[in-house]
Short mmCIF file of C-alpha atoms in Angstrom, two decimals:
data_model
loop_
_atom_site.label_atom_id
_atom_site.label_comp_id
_atom_site.label_asym_id
_atom_site.label_seq_id
_atom_site.Cartn_x
_atom_site.Cartn_y
_atom_site.Cartn_z
CA MET A 1 -0.73 20.14 -6.15
CA VAL A 2 -0.48 19.72 -2.38
CA GLY A 3 -4.22 19.07 -2.22
CA LYS A 4 -3.98 16.13 -4.60
CA SER A 5 -1.03 14.70 -2.72
CA ILE A 6 -2.67 14.79 0.68
CA ARG A 7 -5.93 13.42 -0.75
CA GLY A 8 -3.99 10.57 -2.32
CA LEU A 9 -2.18 9.85 0.94
CA SER A 10 -5.36 9.97 2.98
CA GLY A 11 -7.10 7.72 0.43
CA ALA A 12 -4.38 5.11 0.81
CA VAL A 13 -4.58 5.42 4.59
CA ALA A 14 -8.38 5.03 4.53
CA ALA A 15 -8.07 1.92 2.35
CA GLY A 16 -5.50 0.55 4.79
CA VAL A 17 -7.85 1.06 7.71
CA VAL A 18 -10.61 -0.83 5.92
CA VAL A 19 -8.24 -3.73 5.15
CA LEU A 20 -6.93 -3.71 8.72
CA THR A 21 -10.50 -3.83 10.03
CA LEU A 22 -11.26 -6.84 7.87
CA VAL A 23 -8.10 -8.57 9.11
CA VAL A 24 -9.03 -7.92 12.76
CA ILE A 25 -12.56 -9.23 12.18
CA GLY A 26 -11.07 -12.29 10.46
CA ALA A 27 -8.78 -12.87 13.45
CA MET A 28 -11.79 -12.72 15.76
CA VAL A 29 -13.73 -15.23 13.65
CA LEU A 30 -10.73 -17.53 13.35
CA GLY A 31 -10.07 -17.27 17.08
CA ASN A 32 -13.64 -18.20 17.89
CA ASP A 33 -13.57 -21.17 15.50
CA ARG A 34 -10.28 -22.54 16.85
CA ASP A 35 -10.74 -21.71 20.52
CA PHE A 36 -7.92 -19.23 20.93
CA PRO A 37 -8.21 -15.67 22.14
CA GLY A 38 -8.51 -13.05 19.48
CA PRO A 39 -9.33 -9.36 19.51
CA GLY A 40 -12.14 -8.44 21.83
CA VAL A 41 -15.39 -6.62 21.21
CA VAL A 42 -13.88 -3.27 22.17
CA SER A 43 -11.10 -3.59 19.60
CA ILE A 44 -13.50 -4.72 16.88
CA THR A 45 -15.81 -1.80 17.67
CA TRP A 46 -12.92 0.69 17.52
CA HIS A 47 -11.87 -0.65 14.13
CA ILE A 48 -15.35 -0.65 12.61
CA VAL A 49 -16.24 2.84 13.87
CA THR A 50 -12.91 4.24 12.70
CA ALA A 51 -13.20 2.56 9.30
CA VAL A 52 -16.67 4.03 8.74
CA ALA A 53 -15.50 7.48 9.88
CA VAL A 54 -12.39 7.54 7.68
CA VAL A 55 -14.33 6.38 4.62
CA ILE A 56 -16.89 9.16 5.16
CA ALA A 57 -14.11 11.72 5.66
CA GLN A 58 -12.31 10.49 2.56
CA VAL A 59 -15.45 10.79 0.44
CA ILE A 60 -15.77 14.39 1.66
CA ALA A 61 -12.09 15.01 0.86
CA ASP A 62 -12.52 13.61 -2.64
CA ARG A 63 -15.72 15.52 -3.46
CA ARG A 64 -14.81 18.92 -2.04
CA ARG A 65 -11.91 21.27 -2.72
CA GLY A 66 -9.92 23.77 -0.73
CA PHE A 67 -9.82 23.85 3.04
CA VAL A 68 -12.70 21.38 3.51
CA SER A 69 -10.88 18.78 1.43
CA PHE A 70 -7.64 19.37 3.31
CA ALA A 71 -9.38 19.20 6.70
CA ALA A 72 -11.15 15.96 5.80
CA SER A 73 -7.83 14.44 4.74
CA VAL A 74 -6.29 15.48 8.05
CA VAL A 75 -9.23 13.87 9.86
CA VAL A 76 -8.55 10.57 8.03
CA ILE A 77 -4.89 10.62 9.03
CA GLY A 78 -5.66 11.75 12.59
CA LEU A 79 -8.31 9.10 13.22
CA THR A 80 -6.02 6.43 11.84
CA GLY A 81 -3.25 7.58 14.15
CA LEU A 82 -5.66 7.47 17.08
CA LEU A 83 -6.74 3.93 16.15
CA LEU A 84 -3.17 2.73 15.87
CA TRP A 85 -2.16 4.42 19.11
CA THR A 86 -5.04 3.10 21.20
CA GLN A 87 -5.47 -0.38 19.72
CA TRP A 88 -2.03 -1.41 18.49
CA TRP A 89 0.72 0.51 20.24
CA THR A 90 -0.51 0.55 23.84
#
């Protein structure tokens, strides 16, 4: 039961990271079109790399069981926390 719960949570978190990445890319495009500063290349790169990594980890979490599934779910949550800490909260 705990395995399903953490996989569900990490799946929602992974989906949120993908949406957040699309929003940041949209802000960059909009900023370039309207001549106002938006997120830089470093921030965009962080978001894209993290989004790819969490989606891969979530696929592993969904397809495996036991410790591997749990560890992959923890990776999703940990990478998301790292992204938020380095790109949004500092």
